[in-house]
Short mmCIF file of C-alpha atoms in Angstrom, two decimals:
data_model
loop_
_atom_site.label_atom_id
_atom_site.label_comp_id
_atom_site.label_asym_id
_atom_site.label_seq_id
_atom_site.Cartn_x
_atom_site.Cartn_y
_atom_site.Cartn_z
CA UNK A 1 114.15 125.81 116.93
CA UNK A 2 116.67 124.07 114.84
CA UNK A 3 119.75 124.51 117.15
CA UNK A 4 117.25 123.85 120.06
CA UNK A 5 116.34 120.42 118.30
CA UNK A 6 120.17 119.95 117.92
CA UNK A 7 120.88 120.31 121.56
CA UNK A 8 118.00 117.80 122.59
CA UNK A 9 119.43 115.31 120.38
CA UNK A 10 123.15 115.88 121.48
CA UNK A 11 121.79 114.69 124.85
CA UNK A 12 120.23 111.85 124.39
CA UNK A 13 122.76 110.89 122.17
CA UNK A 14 124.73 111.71 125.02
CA UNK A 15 122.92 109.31 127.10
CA UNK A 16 123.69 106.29 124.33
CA UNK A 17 127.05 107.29 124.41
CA UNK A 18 127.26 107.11 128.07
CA UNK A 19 128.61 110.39 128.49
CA UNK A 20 127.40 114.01 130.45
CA UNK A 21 123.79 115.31 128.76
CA UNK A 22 125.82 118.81 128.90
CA UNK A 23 128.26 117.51 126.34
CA UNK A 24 125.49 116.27 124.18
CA UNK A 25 124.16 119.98 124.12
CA UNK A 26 127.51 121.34 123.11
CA UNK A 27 127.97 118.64 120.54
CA UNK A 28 124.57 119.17 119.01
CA UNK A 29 125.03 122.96 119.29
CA UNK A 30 128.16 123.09 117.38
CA UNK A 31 126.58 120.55 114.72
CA UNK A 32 123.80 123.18 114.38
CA UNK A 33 126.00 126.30 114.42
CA UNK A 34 129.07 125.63 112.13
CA UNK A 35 128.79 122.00 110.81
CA UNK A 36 132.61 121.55 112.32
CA UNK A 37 133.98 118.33 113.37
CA UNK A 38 135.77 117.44 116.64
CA UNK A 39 139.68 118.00 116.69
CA UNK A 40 139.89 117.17 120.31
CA UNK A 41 138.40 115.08 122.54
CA UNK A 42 138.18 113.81 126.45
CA UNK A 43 139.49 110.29 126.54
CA UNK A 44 137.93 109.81 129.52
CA UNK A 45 134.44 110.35 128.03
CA UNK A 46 134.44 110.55 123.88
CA UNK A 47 133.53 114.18 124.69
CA UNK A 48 134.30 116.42 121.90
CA UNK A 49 136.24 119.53 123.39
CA UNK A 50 137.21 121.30 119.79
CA UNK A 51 136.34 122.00 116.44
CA UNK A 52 136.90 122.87 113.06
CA UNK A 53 135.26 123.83 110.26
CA UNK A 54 133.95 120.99 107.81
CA UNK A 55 136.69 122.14 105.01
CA UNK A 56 139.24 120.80 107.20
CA UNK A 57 137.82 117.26 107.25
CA UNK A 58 138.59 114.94 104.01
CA UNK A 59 137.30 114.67 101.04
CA UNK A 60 134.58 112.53 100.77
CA UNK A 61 136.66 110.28 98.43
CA UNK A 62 139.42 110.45 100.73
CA UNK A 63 137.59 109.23 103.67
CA UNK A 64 137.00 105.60 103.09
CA UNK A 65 141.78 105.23 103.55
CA UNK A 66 142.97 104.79 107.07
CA UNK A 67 146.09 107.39 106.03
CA UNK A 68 147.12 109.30 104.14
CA UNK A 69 148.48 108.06 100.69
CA UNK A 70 146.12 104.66 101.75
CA UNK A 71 144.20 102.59 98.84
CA UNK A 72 140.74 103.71 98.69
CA UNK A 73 138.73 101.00 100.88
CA UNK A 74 134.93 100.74 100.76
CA UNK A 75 132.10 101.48 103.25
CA UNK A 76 131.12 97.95 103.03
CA UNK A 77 134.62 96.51 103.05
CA UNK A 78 135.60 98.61 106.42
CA UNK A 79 132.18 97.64 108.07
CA UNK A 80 133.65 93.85 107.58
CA UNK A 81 136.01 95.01 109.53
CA UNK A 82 134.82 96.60 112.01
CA UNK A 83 131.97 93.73 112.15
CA UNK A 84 135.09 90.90 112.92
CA UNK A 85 136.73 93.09 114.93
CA UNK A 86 137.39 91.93 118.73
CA UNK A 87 134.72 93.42 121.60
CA UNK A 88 133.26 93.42 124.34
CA UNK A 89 129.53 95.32 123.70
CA UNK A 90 127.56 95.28 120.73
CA UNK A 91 128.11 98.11 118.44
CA UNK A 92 125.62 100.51 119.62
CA UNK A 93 124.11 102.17 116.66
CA UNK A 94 121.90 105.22 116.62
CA UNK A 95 119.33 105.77 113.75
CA UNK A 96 119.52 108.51 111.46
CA UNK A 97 117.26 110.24 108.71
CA UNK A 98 118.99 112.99 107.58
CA UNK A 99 122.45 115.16 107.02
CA UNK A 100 122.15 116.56 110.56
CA UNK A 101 121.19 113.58 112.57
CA UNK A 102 124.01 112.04 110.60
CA UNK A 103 126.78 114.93 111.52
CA UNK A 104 125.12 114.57 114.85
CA UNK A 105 125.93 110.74 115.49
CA UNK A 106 129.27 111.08 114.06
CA UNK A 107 130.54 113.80 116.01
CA UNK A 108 130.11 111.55 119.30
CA UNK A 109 132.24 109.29 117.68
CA UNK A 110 129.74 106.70 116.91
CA UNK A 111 131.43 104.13 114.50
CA UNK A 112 128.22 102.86 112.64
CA UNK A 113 124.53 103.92 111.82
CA UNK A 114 121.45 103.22 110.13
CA UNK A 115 119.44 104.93 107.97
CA UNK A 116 115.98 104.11 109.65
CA UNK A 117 112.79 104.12 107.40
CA UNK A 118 110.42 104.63 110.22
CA UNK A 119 112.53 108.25 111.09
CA UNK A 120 112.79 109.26 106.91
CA UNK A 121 108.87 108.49 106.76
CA UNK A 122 108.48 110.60 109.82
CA UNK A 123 110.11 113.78 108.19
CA UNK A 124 108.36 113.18 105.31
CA UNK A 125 105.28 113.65 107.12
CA UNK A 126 103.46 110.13 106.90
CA UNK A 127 103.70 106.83 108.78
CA UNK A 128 105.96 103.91 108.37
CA UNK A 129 104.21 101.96 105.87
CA UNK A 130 105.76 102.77 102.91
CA UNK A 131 104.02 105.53 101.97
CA UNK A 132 107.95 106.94 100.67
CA UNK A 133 109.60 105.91 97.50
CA UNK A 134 112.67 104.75 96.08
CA UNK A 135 113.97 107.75 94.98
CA UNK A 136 112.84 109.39 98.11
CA UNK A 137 115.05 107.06 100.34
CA UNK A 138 117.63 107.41 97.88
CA UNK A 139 117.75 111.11 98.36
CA UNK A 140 117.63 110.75 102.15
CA UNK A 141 120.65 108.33 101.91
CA UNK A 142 122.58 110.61 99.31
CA UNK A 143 122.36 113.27 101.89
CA UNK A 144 122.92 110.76 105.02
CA UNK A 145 126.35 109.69 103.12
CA UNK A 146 127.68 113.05 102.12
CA UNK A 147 127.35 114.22 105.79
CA UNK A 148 129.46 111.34 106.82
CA UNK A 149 133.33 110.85 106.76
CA UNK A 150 134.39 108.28 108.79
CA UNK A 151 131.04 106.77 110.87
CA UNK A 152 129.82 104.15 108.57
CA UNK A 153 125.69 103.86 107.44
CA UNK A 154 123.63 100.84 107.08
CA UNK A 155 120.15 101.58 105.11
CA UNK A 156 116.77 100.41 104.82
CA UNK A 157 115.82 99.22 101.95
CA UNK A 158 112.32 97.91 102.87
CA UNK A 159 111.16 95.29 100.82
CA UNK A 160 113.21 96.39 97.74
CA UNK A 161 110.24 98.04 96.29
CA UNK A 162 109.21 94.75 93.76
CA UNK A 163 110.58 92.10 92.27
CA UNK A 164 113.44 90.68 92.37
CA UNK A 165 114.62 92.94 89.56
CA UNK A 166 113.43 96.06 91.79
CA UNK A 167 115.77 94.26 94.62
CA UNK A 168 118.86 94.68 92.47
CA UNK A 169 118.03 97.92 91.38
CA UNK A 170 117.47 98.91 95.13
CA UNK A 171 120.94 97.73 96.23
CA UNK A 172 123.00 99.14 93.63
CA UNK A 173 121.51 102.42 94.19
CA UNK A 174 122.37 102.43 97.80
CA UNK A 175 125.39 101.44 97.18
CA UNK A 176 126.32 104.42 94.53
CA UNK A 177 125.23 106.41 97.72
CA UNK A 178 127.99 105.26 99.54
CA UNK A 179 125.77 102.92 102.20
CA UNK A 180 128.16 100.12 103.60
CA UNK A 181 124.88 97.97 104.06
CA UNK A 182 121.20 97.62 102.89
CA UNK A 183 118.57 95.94 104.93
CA UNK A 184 115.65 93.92 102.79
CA UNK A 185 112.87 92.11 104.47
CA UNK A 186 110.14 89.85 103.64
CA UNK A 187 107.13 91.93 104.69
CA UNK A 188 104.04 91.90 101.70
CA UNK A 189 104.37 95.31 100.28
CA UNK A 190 103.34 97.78 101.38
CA UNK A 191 105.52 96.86 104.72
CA UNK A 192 104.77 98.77 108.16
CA UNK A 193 106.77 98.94 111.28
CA UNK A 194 107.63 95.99 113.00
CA UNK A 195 106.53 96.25 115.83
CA UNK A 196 102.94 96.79 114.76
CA UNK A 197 99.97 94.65 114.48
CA UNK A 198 98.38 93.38 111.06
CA UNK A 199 102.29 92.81 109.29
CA UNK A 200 102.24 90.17 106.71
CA UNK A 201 104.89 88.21 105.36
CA UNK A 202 105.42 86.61 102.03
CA UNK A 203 105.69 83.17 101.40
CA UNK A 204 109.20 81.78 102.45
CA UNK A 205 110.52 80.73 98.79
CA UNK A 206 109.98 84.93 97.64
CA UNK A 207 111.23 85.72 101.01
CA UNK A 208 114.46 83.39 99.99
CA UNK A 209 114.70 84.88 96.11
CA UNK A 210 114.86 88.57 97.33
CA UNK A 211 117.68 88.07 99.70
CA UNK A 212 119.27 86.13 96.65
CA UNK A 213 118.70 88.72 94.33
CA UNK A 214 119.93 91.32 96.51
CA UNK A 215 123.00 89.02 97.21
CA UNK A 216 123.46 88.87 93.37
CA UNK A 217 123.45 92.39 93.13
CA UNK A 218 126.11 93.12 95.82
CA UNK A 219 128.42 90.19 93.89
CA UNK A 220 128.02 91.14 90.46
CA UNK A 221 129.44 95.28 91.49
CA UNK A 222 130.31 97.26 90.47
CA UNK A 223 130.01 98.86 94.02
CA UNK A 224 130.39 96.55 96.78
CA UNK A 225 127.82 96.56 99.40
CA UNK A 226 126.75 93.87 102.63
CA UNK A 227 123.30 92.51 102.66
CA UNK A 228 121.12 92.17 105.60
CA UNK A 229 118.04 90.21 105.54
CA UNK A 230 115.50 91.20 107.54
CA UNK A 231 112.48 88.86 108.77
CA UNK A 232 108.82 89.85 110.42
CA UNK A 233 107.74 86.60 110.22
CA UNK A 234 108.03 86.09 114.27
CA UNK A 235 104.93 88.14 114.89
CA UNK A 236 102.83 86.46 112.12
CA UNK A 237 104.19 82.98 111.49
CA UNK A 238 105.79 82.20 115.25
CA UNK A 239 109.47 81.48 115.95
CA UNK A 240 110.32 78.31 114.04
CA UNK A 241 109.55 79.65 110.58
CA UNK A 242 111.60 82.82 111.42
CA UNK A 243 114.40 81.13 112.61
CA UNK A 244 113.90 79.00 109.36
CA UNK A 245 113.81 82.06 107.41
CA UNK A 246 117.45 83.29 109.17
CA UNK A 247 119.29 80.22 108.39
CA UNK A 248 118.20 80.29 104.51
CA UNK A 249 118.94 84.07 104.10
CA UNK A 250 122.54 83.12 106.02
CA UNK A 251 122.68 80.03 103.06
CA UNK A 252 121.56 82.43 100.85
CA UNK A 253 124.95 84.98 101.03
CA UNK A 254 123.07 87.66 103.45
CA UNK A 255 126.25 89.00 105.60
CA UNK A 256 124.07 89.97 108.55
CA UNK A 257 120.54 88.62 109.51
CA UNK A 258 117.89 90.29 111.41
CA UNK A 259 114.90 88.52 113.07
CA UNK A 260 112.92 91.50 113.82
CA UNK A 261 110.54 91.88 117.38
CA UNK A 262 111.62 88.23 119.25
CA UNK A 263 109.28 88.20 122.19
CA UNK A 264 111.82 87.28 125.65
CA UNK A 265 115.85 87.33 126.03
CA UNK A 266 115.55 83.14 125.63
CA UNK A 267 114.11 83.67 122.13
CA UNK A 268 116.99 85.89 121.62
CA UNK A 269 119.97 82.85 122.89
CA UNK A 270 118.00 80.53 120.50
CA UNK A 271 118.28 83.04 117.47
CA UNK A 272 121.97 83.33 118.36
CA UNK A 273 122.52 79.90 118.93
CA UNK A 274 120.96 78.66 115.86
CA UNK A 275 121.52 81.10 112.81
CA UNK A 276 125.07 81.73 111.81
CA UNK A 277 126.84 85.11 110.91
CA UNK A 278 126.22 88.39 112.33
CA UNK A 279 122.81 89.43 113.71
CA UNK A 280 121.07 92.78 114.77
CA UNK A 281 118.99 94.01 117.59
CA UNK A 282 116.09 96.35 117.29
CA UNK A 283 116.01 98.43 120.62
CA UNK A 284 112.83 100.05 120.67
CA UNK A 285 111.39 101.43 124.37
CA UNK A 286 108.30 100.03 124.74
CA UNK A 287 108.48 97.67 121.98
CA UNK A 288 107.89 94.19 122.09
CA UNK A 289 111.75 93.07 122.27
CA UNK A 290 113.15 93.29 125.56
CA UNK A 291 115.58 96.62 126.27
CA UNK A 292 118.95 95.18 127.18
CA UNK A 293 122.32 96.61 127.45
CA UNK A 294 124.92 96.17 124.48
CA UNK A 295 127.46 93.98 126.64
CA UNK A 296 124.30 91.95 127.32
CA UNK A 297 123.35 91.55 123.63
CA UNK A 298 127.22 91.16 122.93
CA UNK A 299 127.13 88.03 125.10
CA UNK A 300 124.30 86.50 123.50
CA UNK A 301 125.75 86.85 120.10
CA UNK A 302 124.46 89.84 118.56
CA UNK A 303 127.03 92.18 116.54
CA UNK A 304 124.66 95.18 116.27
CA UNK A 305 122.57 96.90 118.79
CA UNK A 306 120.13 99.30 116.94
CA UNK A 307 118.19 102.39 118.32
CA UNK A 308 115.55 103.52 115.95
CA UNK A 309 113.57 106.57 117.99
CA UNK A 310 116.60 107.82 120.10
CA UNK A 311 117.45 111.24 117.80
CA UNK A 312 113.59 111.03 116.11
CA UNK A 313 112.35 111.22 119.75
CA UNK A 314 114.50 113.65 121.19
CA UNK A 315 113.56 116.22 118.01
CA UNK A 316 110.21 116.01 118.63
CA UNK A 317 109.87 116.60 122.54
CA UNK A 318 112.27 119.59 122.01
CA UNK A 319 109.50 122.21 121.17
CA UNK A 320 107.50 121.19 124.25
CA UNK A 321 110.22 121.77 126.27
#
């Protein structure tokens, strides 16, 4: 069933990727089989078309150095990198939630992921509203990390589970893990997904003081980390006050802002337009953000192009065939 799984995810990873649904199945049977990484690949399609065992990739500690011999350079300070770097498409991102989805999303050569609460809730057994701890995330991103060693992971830190003091605490711990990123919103706790009905948000000053103590965190080390601040106020307190929200998590030091479940593609130019710094998109079929390509969302002025369900999806329908 496992290796089955695999192979359904290899496709529609496949299918982000843009490439053949029969390399996904070979990608996401080799995952399964030997935990190798590519050694070849197709230019022409990102497909891999070798592998090796894992002992012949670098050492964890090794693989934040572009060569060999290279000063050690940190998750978040090569995700600043990539982030400025010249494109043309957002950079798609497929959501992970544990060591295999993780192996799986790297061997297709995606550059970034995220570590998606809604998918670590799922294999936990319960629903996305924070029914999972701390140290339960933690674990999950421990795991997510050490499966990685060169595809870069954003995480989901939820609301930072309490005060501001809890904030801190919450991004130094993902950062230990080796996360380039943590995501923090300003949902009441306990949060829920959001693209569901009865969210609430806290009030815009607490909303403000977690995003600065999370900021505080990342500057004060010892492990450097980007923040993203994350707002659900859209659905609950309309567009103005979340575009209010974005400006004064940019003023506040977040590195990336998120204005979760916009309603049309024009609320989308206005986010762009009026918020500075790097922004996400949450690309959930069926959701209540409309489903458009990365170019498209590259164009508007988004940096990140998100896709929470694609691997979490794909695992489930594989045992019904």
């Amino acid at each position: 069933l496992l290796i089955f799984q695999s192979r359904t995810m290899g496709a529609a990873l496949a299918t982000t990727a843009g490439v053949s649904s029969a390399a996904g199945c070979a990608a996401g049977w080799a995952a399964a089989r030997c935990g190798g990484r590519p050694v070849g690949s197709d230019r022409s399609t990102g497909r891999p078309t070798s592998y090796a065992p894992s002992s012949s990739a670098p050492s964890r500690d090794a693989r934040h150095g572009d060569v060999a011999g290279a000063p050690s350079e940190t998750p978040a300070a090569r995700l600043r990198r990539l982030l400025d770097r010249r494109r043309t498409s957002a950079l798609v991102t497929p959501c992970v939630y544990d060591g295999l989805t993780a192996r799986l999303v790297e061997r297709y050569g995606f550059e970034l992921t995220f570590m998606t609460g809604f998918g670590v809730s799922a294999v936990h057994g319960y629903p996305d509203c924070q029914l999972v701890s701390f140290q339960e995330m933690l674990d999950s991103a421990f795991s997510i990390c050490s499966s990685l060693r060169s595809t870069l992971c954003i995480g989901d830190g939820d609301t930072g589970y309490g005060n501001a003091m809890n904030v801190k605490r919450t991004v130094r711990g993902y950062a230990r893990c080796g996360l380039a990123c943590i995501m923090i919103e300003d949902q009441v706790s306990p949060k829920r997904c959001g693209h569901t009905q009865g969210k609430a948000v806290v009030a815009f000053d607490e909303a403000v003081a977690r995003v600065r103590a999370a900021c505080d965190a990342r500057d004060e080390g010892p492990n450097d980390i980007l923040i993203m601040a994350r707002t659900d106020a859209r659905g609950v307190m309309g567009l103005e006050e979340a575009l209010s929200r974005c400006r004064a998590f940019a003023a506040a030091g977040a590195d990336i802002t998120f204005m979760e479940a916009p309603l049309s593609k024009e609320e989308m130019v206005q986010y762009c337009n009026e918020v500075p710094g790097h922004k996400m998109a949450n690309m959930l079929p069926s959701g209540q953000t409309p489903m458009l390509s990365p170019s498209e969302l590259h164009d508007i002025g988004y940096a990140i192009a998100a896709y929470p369900l694609t691997l979490l999806s794909a695992g489930f329908c594989a045992p019904l065939g």
